[in-house]
C-alpha cells in the first residue's frame, strides 16, 4: 500500500511509529467464487468466506502456517493503519486483546481521538488507531470477525453453504517474546475457539471504549472530524440512486455467472456499460450511449439518496471526492438486524404487511429465491427529521445495509470523471458502477501520451465547436481527426 503523509499531522504527538495492517479474504478459486454471487447454488466450491489474511498471511499456529504477528516494542505507541482489502467479505470486526485503541482517522480524514474497543472495517475502507505497547510482554490475540457469516458456522441457510470459520486471528507480539501460541480448537457445532495468548497475553486486561460499527445508524453520531463541515439546509440538487438487480433470472447450471442477473446503481435500472471511449476523454459526449453517468456542470452541493433494493449489503466507494453521511437507515438495529437473518429471505408481500409498507422491488421479473429483491426506500416525509447537518462524518466509503438507505452529500468541486461503485469484487463485473462527470468545462487536457480507445477523439485534441472559453491550458488547434473510418466529434 502507498501511504501519503500529511505535512502537519495533528495526531503526531500520540505515537512514535506506525504499522500497516491489511486484511483480505482469500480464495483457492477466485475466478469462480468472485463472480455474481459466488456462494450461490451451482457454485459448490465457494462459501461466504474461506480464509482471511493479516498482511497477506493466514495462520493456524502450525509449523506450516504460523500465526501472523504484528511486532511492537514495549514502551512505544504505534499508529496502526488498517486497510480493508477484501473481495467478497463485506467487513471485519476488529479487536485487540489487552490494549485500548484510539481511533484518529477514517478513510484518510482525521477525527477527534476517541477510544474504541472494537471497530469494523469494510472492503476498501481505512481506519487508523493508536495502540500503546504498555502491557507485560507477550503475544496478545488480534481478532477479525466476519460477523455477517458467523451463523453459517453452525448450519447452512437456504442457498448458502456452511463456512469453516468466521474468525481469523493474528497476535500483537512484543519484541523479544518468542513463545509460540498454540492452535485453535474445533467446536462441536462448528467454528473454532482461539488459543490463549502467551506471556502477558495469557491474561489480558479488559479493554475500554466504544464498539464502533458503521453498519448501525447510531454509530454515525459517535465520531466527528477534526475539520467539520456544516451542510446547508437544502442541497443544490438531489439524485436518487437505486441499488438492485435486473433480470433475466439466474438459473444454476443453465446461465453463466455475470451474464444473467445484472446489478445496477443508478437513477434507473441501468447496469454499468463500458463506454466505447473513456468518459474522461470525451466528457460523455461520444461513445457513451447507455452508460450510467451524471454530469454536474457547476460547483454545487450534491445530495445522493441511495436505496438498497436487494437482500445483501453493499460497500460503496466514491473516487475523487469525500462525502458527508447526513442520514442512515435504522433497519440494521431493528427488523433487519444481524439477529433477524430471515430479513434476507422475506418476500416483498410479507414485508409490506409486517415491516415496510412502502417496500419496492428492484426488478419485478427477478426472483431470488422468492420475491426477495426489494428494499425499504428513503421517505423524506418521515426520514428527513433524523438527518445530521451540523457535523456529519466525512468519508469516501459507506456500507449500505441490506434493504436500507443512506443519504450522502458532496461538493462538486473536483473536475474529472469519478466512478462510484460497490467494492465487493463480484458486484463490479455484474454492473454495480456509475460515474459522476464533474465540471466538464474545467477538466484539464488529456496528456498526449495517455492511450485511448474507440472511435471518439480525445476532447482536448480539438477546439470547441462553439465559442465557450476553456478554463485551463488551451487545447490544440482544430484538426479534422478520423478514427476507425468514423468522423470525430466536436464539443
Coordinates of C-alpha atoms in Angstrom, one line a residue:
X1 CA 0.0 0.0 0.0
X2 CA 1.0 3.6 -0.6
X3 CA 0.6 6.0 2.4
X4 CA 0.7 9.7 1.7
X5 CA 1.5 11.5 5.0
X6 CA 0.2 15.0 5.9
X7 CA 2.8 17.7 6.3
X8 CA 1.2 18.6 9.7
X9 CA -0.2 15.5 11.3
X10 CA -2.5 16.7 14.2
X11 CA -2.1 13.3 15.9
X12 CA 1.7 13.0 15.7
X13 CA 2.1 13.6 19.4
X14 CA 0.1 10.4 20.1
X15 CA 2.5 7.9 18.5
X16 CA 6.2 7.4 17.6
X17 CA 6.0 4.7 14.9
X18 CA 3.4 3.3 12.6
X19 CA 2.5 -0.1 11.1
X20 CA 0.3 -1.0 8.1
X21 CA -2.2 -3.9 8.7
X22 CA -4.0 -5.1 5.6
X23 CA -6.9 -7.5 5.9
X24 CA -8.1 -9.6 3.0
X25 CA -10.3 -12.6 2.3
X26 CA -8.5 -15.3 0.3
X27 CA -9.9 -17.9 -2.2
X28 CA -8.5 -21.0 -3.8
X29 CA -10.6 -20.4 -6.9
X30 CA -11.2 -16.6 -7.0
X31 CA -12.0 -16.8 -10.7
X32 CA -15.0 -18.9 -9.8
X33 CA -16.0 -17.5 -6.4
X34 CA -15.8 -13.8 -7.1
X35 CA -18.4 -13.8 -9.9
X36 CA -22.1 -12.9 -9.5
X37 CA -23.0 -14.3 -6.1
X38 CA -20.2 -16.8 -5.7
X39 CA -21.7 -18.8 -2.9
X40 CA -25.0 -19.4 -4.7
X41 CA -26.3 -22.7 -6.0
X42 CA -24.5 -24.1 -8.9
X43 CA -21.1 -22.9 -7.5
X44 CA -20.4 -25.6 -4.9
X45 CA -16.7 -24.8 -4.4
X46 CA -17.4 -21.5 -2.7
X47 CA -18.8 -20.3 0.6
X48 CA -19.4 -16.9 2.0
X49 CA -15.8 -16.9 3.2
X50 CA -12.9 -19.4 3.1
X51 CA -9.8 -17.8 4.6
X52 CA -8.7 -14.3 5.6
X53 CA -5.1 -12.9 5.9
X54 CA -3.3 -10.3 8.0
X55 CA -0.8 -8.6 5.8
X56 CA -1.1 -11.5 3.3
X57 CA -0.6 -14.3 5.9
X58 CA -3.2 -16.8 7.2
X59 CA -2.2 -18.9 10.1
X60 CA -3.5 -21.7 12.4
X61 CA -0.5 -22.0 14.7
X62 CA 1.0 -25.0 12.9
X63 CA 4.6 -25.2 11.7
X64 CA 3.4 -24.9 8.1
X65 CA 1.1 -22.0 8.8
X66 CA 2.4 -20.0 11.8
X67 CA 0.3 -17.2 13.3
X68 CA 0.6 -13.7 11.7
X69 CA 2.4 -11.3 14.0
X70 CA 2.4 -7.6 14.4
X71 CA 5.6 -6.9 16.3
X72 CA 5.9 -3.9 18.7
X73 CA 8.4 -2.7 21.3
X74 CA 7.4 -2.2 24.9
X75 CA 7.0 1.5 25.8
X76 CA 6.2 2.7 22.3
X77 CA 2.9 3.9 20.8
X78 CA 2.0 2.9 17.3
X79 CA -0.3 4.3 14.6
X80 CA -1.9 1.1 13.2
X81 CA -3.2 1.9 9.7
X82 CA -5.8 -0.8 9.0
X83 CA -6.7 -1.3 5.3
X84 CA -9.7 -3.4 4.2
X85 CA -8.6 -5.2 1.0
X86 CA -11.4 -7.8 0.9
X87 CA -13.1 -9.0 -2.3
X88 CA -16.2 -10.9 -1.1
X89 CA -16.2 -10.3 2.7
X90 CA -18.1 -7.1 3.4
X91 CA -16.4 -6.2 6.7
X92 CA -14.4 -7.5 9.6
X93 CA -15.0 -6.5 13.3
X94 CA -11.5 -5.8 14.8
X95 CA -10.4 -6.4 18.4
X96 CA -7.0 -6.4 20.1
X97 CA -6.8 -8.1 23.5
X98 CA -5.5 -6.1 26.5
X99 CA -4.9 -2.9 24.6
X100 CA -7.0 0.2 24.3
X101 CA -7.3 1.6 20.8
X102 CA -7.8 5.3 20.0
X103 CA -9.4 6.0 16.6
X104 CA -7.8 9.0 14.9
X105 CA -8.7 8.8 11.2
X106 CA -11.2 7.2 8.9
X107 CA -10.7 7.0 5.1
X108 CA -7.8 9.3 5.4
X109 CA -9.8 12.1 7.2
X110 CA -8.7 13.0 10.7
X111 CA -11.3 12.6 13.5
X112 CA -11.4 13.7 17.1
X113 CA -9.5 11.0 19.0
X114 CA -11.8 8.5 20.7
X115 CA -11.2 5.2 22.5
X116 CA -12.7 2.1 20.8
X117 CA -12.6 -1.5 22.0
X118 CA -13.9 -2.7 18.6
X119 CA -14.4 -1.2 15.2
X120 CA -15.5 -2.6 11.9
X121 CA -13.5 -2.3 8.7
X122 CA -15.3 -2.7 5.3
X123 CA -13.8 -3.6 2.0
X124 CA -11.9 -0.6 0.7
X125 CA -12.2 1.2 4.0
X126 CA -9.3 2.6 6.1
X127 CA -9.2 3.1 9.8
X128 CA -6.2 4.4 11.8
X129 CA -5.9 3.6 15.5
X130 CA -3.2 4.4 18.1
X131 CA -2.2 1.4 20.3
X132 CA 0.4 1.7 23.0
X133 CA 2.6 -1.3 23.9
X134 CA 2.2 -0.7 27.6
X135 CA 1.4 -4.2 28.9
X136 CA 3.6 -7.1 30.0
X137 CA 5.5 -8.6 27.1
X138 CA 3.7 -11.5 25.4
X139 CA 1.5 -12.4 22.5
X140 CA -1.9 -10.7 22.6
X141 CA -4.6 -12.1 20.3
X142 CA -6.0 -9.9 17.5
X143 CA -9.3 -10.9 16.0
X144 CA -11.0 -10.1 12.7
X145 CA -14.6 -11.4 12.7
X146 CA -16.7 -11.6 9.6
X147 CA -19.9 -11.3 11.7
X148 CA -22.3 -11.5 8.8
X149 CA -21.2 -15.1 8.2
X150 CA -20.9 -16.4 11.8
X151 CA -24.3 -18.0 11.8
X152 CA -23.1 -20.2 8.9
X153 CA -20.5 -21.8 11.1
X154 CA -23.3 -23.9 12.7
X155 CA -25.7 -24.6 9.9
X156 CA -26.3 -23.7 6.2
X157 CA -29.1 -21.4 5.2
X158 CA -31.2 -21.6 2.1
X159 CA -28.9 -21.0 -0.9
X160 CA -25.9 -20.5 1.4
X161 CA -23.4 -23.3 2.4
X162 CA -21.7 -23.5 5.8
X163 CA -18.4 -21.8 6.4
X164 CA -15.5 -23.3 8.3
X165 CA -14.8 -20.2 10.4
X166 CA -15.9 -16.6 10.6
X167 CA -13.0 -15.6 12.9
X168 CA -9.4 -15.0 11.8
X169 CA -6.6 -14.4 14.2
X170 CA -3.2 -12.8 14.5
X171 CA -1.1 -11.8 17.5
X172 CA 0.3 -8.5 18.7
X173 CA 3.8 -9.7 19.6
X174 CA 6.2 -7.9 21.9
X175 CA 9.7 -7.9 20.5
X176 CA 11.9 -10.4 22.3
X177 CA 9.0 -12.6 23.4
X178 CA 9.4 -15.8 21.4
X179 CA 6.9 -18.2 23.0
X180 CA 4.5 -19.5 20.3
X181 CA 0.8 -19.5 20.9
X182 CA -1.0 -22.9 20.5
X183 CA -3.5 -24.0 17.9
X184 CA -7.3 -23.3 17.9
X185 CA -9.7 -26.0 18.9
X186 CA -12.6 -27.0 16.8
X187 CA -16.1 -26.5 18.3
X188 CA -18.6 -29.3 18.3
X189 CA -21.2 -27.4 16.3
X190 CA -18.8 -25.5 14.1
X191 CA -16.2 -22.8 14.2
X192 CA -13.2 -22.6 16.4
X193 CA -12.0 -21.4 19.8
X194 CA -8.7 -19.5 19.6
X195 CA -5.7 -20.3 21.7
X196 CA -4.8 -18.2 24.7
X197 CA -2.1 -15.6 24.2
X198 CA 1.3 -16.1 25.9
X199 CA 3.2 -14.1 28.5
X200 CA 1.1 -11.1 29.5
X201 CA -1.3 -12.0 26.7
X202 CA -2.4 -15.1 28.5
X203 CA -4.5 -12.9 30.9
X204 CA -5.0 -9.6 29.1
X205 CA -6.6 -6.7 31.0
X206 CA -10.2 -5.7 30.0
X207 CA -10.3 -3.0 27.3
X208 CA -12.4 0.1 27.3
X209 CA -14.1 2.3 24.7
X210 CA -16.9 2.3 22.2
X211 CA -18.0 -0.5 19.9
X212 CA -18.0 1.4 16.6
X213 CA -20.0 -0.3 13.9
X214 CA -20.9 1.8 10.9
X215 CA -23.5 -0.8 9.9
X216 CA -25.6 0.8 12.6
X217 CA -27.2 4.2 12.4
X218 CA -26.2 5.1 16.0
X219 CA -22.5 4.8 15.1
X220 CA -22.6 7.8 12.7
X221 CA -23.0 10.3 15.5
X222 CA -20.2 8.8 17.6
X223 CA -17.3 10.3 15.6
X224 CA -16.6 13.8 14.5
X225 CA -14.0 15.1 12.0
X226 CA -11.3 17.5 13.2
X227 CA -12.2 19.7 10.3
X228 CA -16.0 19.7 10.4
X229 CA -18.3 20.7 7.6
X230 CA -21.7 22.0 8.2
X231 CA -24.2 21.2 5.5
X232 CA -26.7 23.6 4.2
X233 CA -30.4 23.1 5.0
X234 CA -31.1 22.2 1.3
X235 CA -28.7 20.9 -1.3
X236 CA -28.5 22.4 -4.7
X237 CA -29.5 19.2 -6.4
X238 CA -30.7 15.7 -5.3
X239 CA -30.3 12.5 -7.1
X240 CA -32.0 9.2 -6.1
X241 CA -29.9 6.1 -6.9
X242 CA -31.4 2.6 -6.6
X243 CA -29.2 -0.4 -6.0
X244 CA -30.7 -3.6 -7.3
X245 CA -30.7 -6.5 -9.7
X246 CA -32.3 -6.6 -13.1
X247 CA -33.2 -9.9 -14.8
X248 CA -33.3 -12.3 -16.6
X249 CA -33.2 -14.6 -13.6
X250 CA -30.0 -16.6 -12.9
X251 CA -30.6 -20.4 -13.2
X252 CA -28.0 -22.7 -11.7
X253 CA -26.3 -24.9 -14.2
X254 CA -28.1 -23.1 -17.1
X255 CA -27.0 -19.5 -17.3
X256 CA -23.3 -18.5 -16.8
X257 CA -22.2 -16.2 -14.0
X258 CA -22.1 -12.5 -14.7
X259 CA -24.2 -12.9 -17.8
X260 CA -27.7 -13.3 -16.4
X261 CA -28.8 -11.2 -13.4
X262 CA -27.1 -7.8 -13.7
X263 CA -26.7 -5.3 -10.8
X264 CA -27.2 -1.6 -11.1
X265 CA -26.7 1.5 -9.1
X266 CA -28.3 4.5 -10.9
X267 CA -31.3 6.7 -11.2
X268 CA -32.9 3.9 -13.4
X269 CA -32.4 0.2 -14.0
X270 CA -29.2 0.6 -15.9
X271 CA -26.2 -1.6 -15.1
X272 CA -22.7 -0.4 -16.0
X273 CA -21.8 -0.4 -19.6
X274 CA -18.2 0.3 -20.7
X275 CA -18.1 3.4 -22.9
X276 CA -16.6 3.0 -26.4
X277 CA -14.0 5.7 -25.5
X278 CA -13.2 6.6 -21.8
X279 CA -15.6 9.1 -20.4
X280 CA -12.7 11.3 -19.3
X281 CA -11.6 11.5 -22.9
X282 CA -15.0 12.5 -24.3
X283 CA -16.8 14.2 -21.3
X284 CA -19.5 11.7 -22.1
X285 CA -20.4 13.4 -25.4
X286 CA -19.4 10.5 -27.7
X287 CA -19.5 6.7 -27.3
X288 CA -21.3 6.9 -24.0
X289 CA -24.8 5.8 -25.1
X290 CA -26.4 3.7 -22.3
X291 CA -23.5 4.4 -19.8
X292 CA -24.8 5.3 -16.4
X293 CA -23.3 8.7 -15.5
X294 CA -24.4 12.0 -14.2
X295 CA -22.9 15.4 -15.3
X296 CA -22.6 18.2 -12.8
X297 CA -21.5 21.2 -14.7
X298 CA -21.0 23.8 -12.0
X299 CA -19.8 23.8 -8.4
X300 CA -22.6 22.9 -6.1
X301 CA -23.7 20.8 -3.1
X302 CA -25.0 17.4 -4.5
X303 CA -27.2 15.2 -2.4
X304 CA -27.4 11.5 -3.2
X305 CA -30.1 9.3 -1.8
X306 CA -29.1 5.6 -2.1
X307 CA -31.8 2.9 -1.8
X308 CA -30.7 -0.7 -1.5
X309 CA -33.4 -2.7 -3.2
X310 CA -31.6 -6.0 -2.5
X311 CA -31.2 -8.5 0.3
X312 CA -27.4 -8.1 0.5
X313 CA -25.4 -5.3 2.0
X314 CA -23.0 -3.3 -0.2
X315 CA -19.9 -1.2 0.4
X316 CA -19.8 1.8 -1.8
X317 CA -16.7 3.8 -2.7
X318 CA -16.6 7.2 -4.4
X319 CA -13.5 8.2 -6.3
X320 CA -12.2 11.8 -6.4
X321 CA -14.3 13.3 -3.6
X322 CA -15.2 12.8 0.1
X323 CA -18.8 13.0 1.1
X324 CA -20.7 13.7 4.2
X325 CA -23.0 11.0 5.6
X326 CA -26.1 13.0 6.6
X327 CA -28.6 10.2 7.2
X328 CA -28.6 6.5 7.6
X329 CA -31.5 3.9 7.8
X330 CA -32.2 2.4 11.3
X331 CA -33.2 -1.0 10.0
X332 CA -29.9 -2.7 10.9
X333 CA -30.8 -2.1 14.6
X334 CA -34.4 -3.3 14.3
X335 CA -36.3 -5.7 11.9
X336 CA -33.3 -6.3 9.6
X337 CA -30.5 -6.7 12.1
X338 CA -28.0 -9.5 12.1
X339 CA -30.2 -11.2 14.7
X340 CA -33.1 -11.2 12.1
X341 CA -31.5 -13.0 9.2
X342 CA -35.0 -14.0 8.0
X343 CA -34.9 -10.5 6.6
X344 CA -32.6 -11.8 3.9
X345 CA -35.3 -14.2 2.6
X346 CA -38.5 -12.3 3.3
X347 CA -40.8 -12.0 0.3
X348 CA -41.9 -8.4 -0.5
X349 CA -45.6 -9.1 0.1
X350 CA -44.8 -10.3 3.7
X351 CA -42.5 -7.3 4.2
X352 CA -45.3 -4.9 3.2
X353 CA -47.6 -6.4 5.8
X354 CA -45.1 -6.7 8.7
X355 CA -42.2 -4.2 8.4
X356 CA -42.2 -1.9 5.4
X357 CA -45.5 -0.8 3.8
X358 CA -43.5 1.2 1.2
X359 CA -41.3 -1.7 0.1
X360 CA -40.2 -1.5 -3.5
X361 CA -38.8 -4.2 -5.9
X362 CA -35.6 -3.7 -7.8
X363 CA -37.0 -5.7 -10.8
X364 CA -40.4 -7.3 -10.7
X365 CA -39.1 -10.0 -13.1
X366 CA -36.3 -11.2 -10.8
X367 CA -36.9 -13.8 -8.2
X368 CA -34.2 -14.7 -5.7
X369 CA -35.1 -17.0 -4.1
X370 CA -38.7 -15.8 -3.8
X371 CA -39.8 -12.2 -4.3
X372 CA -36.7 -11.2 -2.3
X373 CA -35.2 -8.5 -4.4
X374 CA -36.7 -5.5 -2.7
X375 CA -35.8 -2.7 -0.3
X376 CA -37.4 -0.2 2.1
X377 CA -36.6 3.1 0.4
X378 CA -35.9 6.5 1.9
X379 CA -39.1 8.5 2.6
X380 CA -38.3 12.2 3.0
X381 CA -41.6 12.9 4.8
X382 CA -40.6 10.8 7.8
X383 CA -36.9 10.2 7.4
X384 CA -35.5 13.7 6.9
X385 CA -36.1 14.5 10.5
X386 CA -33.2 12.3 11.6
X387 CA -30.5 13.9 9.3
X388 CA -27.3 15.4 10.7
X389 CA -26.3 18.6 9.0
X390 CA -24.3 20.1 11.8
X391 CA -21.2 17.9 11.7
X392 CA -21.7 14.8 9.6
X393 CA -18.9 12.3 9.3
X394 CA -16.8 12.7 6.1
X395 CA -15.9 9.5 4.2
X396 CA -15.3 8.1 0.8
X397 CA -16.7 4.7 1.7
X398 CA -20.1 3.7 3.1
X399 CA -21.7 0.5 4.0
X400 CA -25.2 0.3 2.6
X401 CA -27.1 -2.2 4.8
X402 CA -29.4 -4.8 3.3
X403 CA -32.8 -3.4 2.2
X404 CA -31.8 0.0 3.6
X405 CA -30.9 3.5 2.5
X406 CA -28.3 6.2 3.1
X407 CA -28.1 9.9 2.3
X408 CA -24.8 11.5 1.4
X409 CA -23.7 14.9 0.2
X410 CA -20.6 16.1 -1.6
X411 CA -19.2 19.3 -3.0
X412 CA -18.9 19.1 -6.8
X413 CA -15.6 21.0 -6.9
X414 CA -13.0 18.5 -8.2
X415 CA -13.1 18.4 -12.1
X416 CA -12.9 14.9 -13.5
X417 CA -14.9 11.8 -14.2
X418 CA -15.2 9.9 -11.0
X419 CA -16.7 6.4 -10.6
X420 CA -18.9 5.4 -7.7
X421 CA -19.1 1.7 -7.2
X422 CA -19.6 -1.3 -4.9
X423 CA -16.3 -2.6 -3.6
X424 CA -17.4 -6.2 -3.4
X425 CA -15.4 -7.9 -6.2
X426 CA -18.3 -9.9 -7.6
X427 CA -20.6 -6.9 -7.8
X428 CA -18.2 -4.9 -10.1
X429 CA -18.3 -7.2 -13.3
X430 CA -22.1 -7.6 -12.8
X431 CA -22.6 -3.8 -13.2
X432 CA -22.8 -2.0 -9.9
X433 CA -20.9 1.0 -11.1
X434 CA -21.9 4.5 -12.2
X435 CA -19.9 7.7 -12.7
X436 CA -20.1 11.4 -11.9
X437 CA -18.8 13.8 -14.7
X438 CA -17.8 16.8 -12.6
X439 CA -17.2 20.3 -14.0
X440 CA -16.5 19.2 -17.6
X441 CA -15.5 22.7 -18.7
X442 CA -12.8 22.8 -16.0
X443 CA -11.3 19.4 -16.7
X444 CA -7.6 19.7 -17.8
X445 CA -6.5 18.4 -21.2
X446 CA -5.6 14.8 -21.5
X447 CA -1.8 14.3 -21.9
X448 CA -0.9 13.3 -25.4
X449 CA 1.0 10.1 -24.2
X450 CA -2.1 8.7 -22.5
X451 CA -3.6 5.8 -24.6
X452 CA -7.2 5.8 -25.6
X453 CA -9.6 3.5 -27.5
X454 CA -12.8 3.6 -29.5
X455 CA -13.8 5.8 -32.4
X456 CA -14.1 9.0 -30.5
X457 CA -11.4 11.6 -30.3
X458 CA -9.9 12.8 -27.1
X459 CA -11.8 16.1 -26.5
X460 CA -8.7 18.2 -25.9
X461 CA -7.3 17.4 -29.3
X462 CA -10.0 19.5 -30.9
X463 CA -11.2 23.1 -30.5
X464 CA -14.7 23.5 -29.1
X465 CA -17.2 24.0 -31.9
X466 CA -18.9 26.9 -30.1
X467 CA -17.2 29.9 -28.5
X468 CA -17.1 28.6 -25.0
X469 CA -14.0 29.6 -23.1
X470 CA -11.9 26.7 -21.8
X471 CA -10.7 27.1 -18.3
X472 CA -7.1 25.9 -18.0
X473 CA -4.4 25.1 -20.6
X474 CA -5.8 25.7 -24.1
X475 CA -6.5 22.7 -26.3
X476 CA -4.7 22.0 -29.6
X477 CA -5.9 23.8 -32.7
X478 CA -8.7 22.0 -34.5
X479 CA -7.8 19.3 -37.0
X480 CA -10.3 17.0 -38.6
X481 CA -9.4 13.7 -37.0
X482 CA -11.0 10.5 -38.1
X483 CA -10.7 7.3 -36.1
X484 CA -11.7 3.9 -37.4
X485 CA -13.2 5.5 -40.5
X486 CA -15.8 7.4 -38.5
X487 CA -15.9 11.2 -38.2
X488 CA -14.7 12.6 -34.9
X489 CA -16.9 14.6 -32.6
X490 CA -16.5 18.2 -31.6
X491 CA -17.6 19.8 -28.4

